[in-house]
Each structure stands twice: as C-alpha cells, then as structure tokens.
C-alpha cells in the first residue's frame, strides 16, 4: 500500500487500481481497504479506484484526540492525491463521513452512500444514547472484545455467529480496531440526520439501502435522502447491511459514469 501524510501528520495507507475518473471508497465501522477490495476490483475496469485504511485501522496511523475534522482531512489528502476532485462511495459510517466531508466543502463530484447508521426518531435517539454509553464503558474498562461484540450485536449479527467469529483468526484484527468504534460513534452525533448541516451538501447524491435490511435502516435512508438538496433514493432488492459487492457495483458504475460525461462535456 502507498502512504500519505494527513494534515496533522498521521500516515494514511491507501491503494489505487484501475484507470479512469477517480472514485474513493470509504469503509464503514471496523472496515479496512481490504474490506473494500472486492468492490474495488469490480469498479477498476472503468474507474481509478482508491481504497484506504481510515485512521486507527489497518496500516494507517492514529493521532489523538479524535475529531471528525481529522478524518475529513484524511479524505481530503486522498482527493488531492488523485487530482483534486473525485467521486466517493461511503459504506455505513463511512457514508456519514463522506457526507460530513462534502458538507465541509470537500470537492466531490458525485456521492453515493449505503445505509449510514443514523437512528432518527425519539426511540432511535434513545437507543443511540444507550449504545454510546455502553460502548464507552466497555472501552474505558479495556474490554475491547466486549466493544466489538456490542457493535456486532447492534448491527444484527446473531449471538451464535459472534461466538464463531471469536474463534476465527479475523477476531484479533477486529479487537485491534475496537477503539475506532468510538470514532464512528462520535461521527454520528446523537443519531439524528443532521439536516441543517447537510443543506451544504452540493454533490449529486445517491442514497442506497437494502430491501431486506431492518425497517429502521430503510426509514433512516429515506429521511437522509429527503434532507439532502440533490439526492435520490434507491433500494437494492434482497440486500441487507451485509451488502454484496456484485449487487452494488453496477449501480455505482452507472451513477459514477455521469462524471465521465460531465468531464467530456466540459
């Protein structure tokens, strides 16, 4: 992987593949460049695809204390590295980061997000507050494995599957990144869609959800699309929060191809 220095001196590891208009993939909670590699391979025949380890994950460095602004700066240096403008796809909490970055002025031509985990509504905000409290208690106690278990259970992973994951080689990698769950928790604020702030999102945006995802996730993506000035919503039949790269790749390729036409027209 290549490495680049972010504004605060944190080293960010990233990988490029393919040729064409630049597309940056922003991973979700506990995700790395390797997590996004299958989707990157599917997009690489048509796009210059960048995957990266968000700070505190994989081969990237980390500098405290955490602030959303630092992660926006990380994404900004990658945009600069690919020529100063890019299209972006954010998965889960990575979608929330991409939206925050564009609202802050990051030069994004087209933006697509898949189920940023906002939890609007009174019950959703109460649920988010409870999860935040539990997460910080576990991390403060040094129970990194417990924090990972909490995240997996909240995202709908059955208890028996979590037990099997604990015995798998991947588990140690997840535990090593457990502290970054607090980063994504901070990124999501109180869980509500920050509608007022997102009026500054100027990029054309595709908000995607899975047709078999939980009702809360499907409703929150609708609320998000309604809050964005230039957004449309799309549901992928049969998909869940465990999004299949083969299902979303053609949707993204069609959407991001608009950038090709716009560049040619200019």
Short mmCIF file of C-alpha atoms in Angstrom, two decimals, residues 72 85 88 95-113 116 118 193-207 224-232 255:
data_model
loop_
_atom_site.label_atom_id
_atom_site.label_comp_id
_atom_site.label_asym_id
_atom_site.label_seq_id
_atom_site.Cartn_x
_atom_site.Cartn_y
_atom_site.Cartn_z
CA UNK A 72 -12.23 14.85 6.81
CA UNK A 85 -11.67 16.12 -7.35
CA UNK A 88 -16.98 8.99 -3.37
CA UNK A 95 -21.13 7.21 4.29
CA UNK A 96 -21.68 9.57 7.22
CA UNK A 97 -18.02 10.60 6.98
CA UNK A 98 -18.33 11.24 3.24
CA UNK A 99 -21.41 13.39 3.79
CA UNK A 100 -19.72 15.39 6.55
CA UNK A 101 -16.69 15.91 4.31
CA UNK A 102 -18.76 17.16 1.40
CA UNK A 103 -20.80 19.43 3.67
CA UNK A 104 -17.47 20.89 4.84
CA UNK A 105 -16.53 21.69 1.25
CA UNK A 106 -14.58 18.64 0.04
CA UNK A 107 -14.61 18.74 -3.81
CA UNK A 108 -16.76 15.69 -4.53
CA UNK A 109 -18.41 15.41 -7.93
CA UNK A 110 -20.80 12.55 -7.16
CA UNK A 111 -21.52 10.95 -3.81
CA UNK A 112 -23.12 7.60 -3.03
CA UNK A 113 -23.77 6.18 0.44
CA UNK A 116 -25.27 5.45 7.10
CA UNK A 118 -28.42 7.23 11.69
CA UNK A 193 -29.81 13.07 10.50
CA UNK A 194 -28.05 16.48 10.67
CA UNK A 195 -30.46 18.00 8.17
CA UNK A 196 -29.45 21.62 8.73
CA UNK A 197 -25.75 20.89 8.22
CA UNK A 198 -26.40 18.69 5.21
CA UNK A 199 -28.06 21.51 3.28
CA UNK A 200 -24.43 22.33 2.41
CA UNK A 201 -24.02 19.01 0.54
CA UNK A 202 -23.88 20.21 -3.07
CA UNK A 203 -22.89 16.95 -4.77
CA UNK A 204 -25.50 14.88 -6.52
CA UNK A 205 -26.05 12.07 -4.07
CA UNK A 206 -27.37 8.52 -4.31
CA UNK A 207 -28.67 7.15 -1.01
CA UNK A 224 -31.47 11.20 4.81
CA UNK A 225 -32.39 11.46 1.13
CA UNK A 226 -35.16 13.92 1.97
CA UNK A 227 -32.66 16.10 3.88
CA UNK A 228 -30.12 16.35 1.05
CA UNK A 229 -30.58 19.04 -1.63
CA UNK A 230 -29.70 16.89 -4.65
CA UNK A 231 -30.37 13.31 -3.60
CA UNK A 232 -32.31 10.36 -4.86
CA UNK A 255 -24.11 6.55 -11.27
#
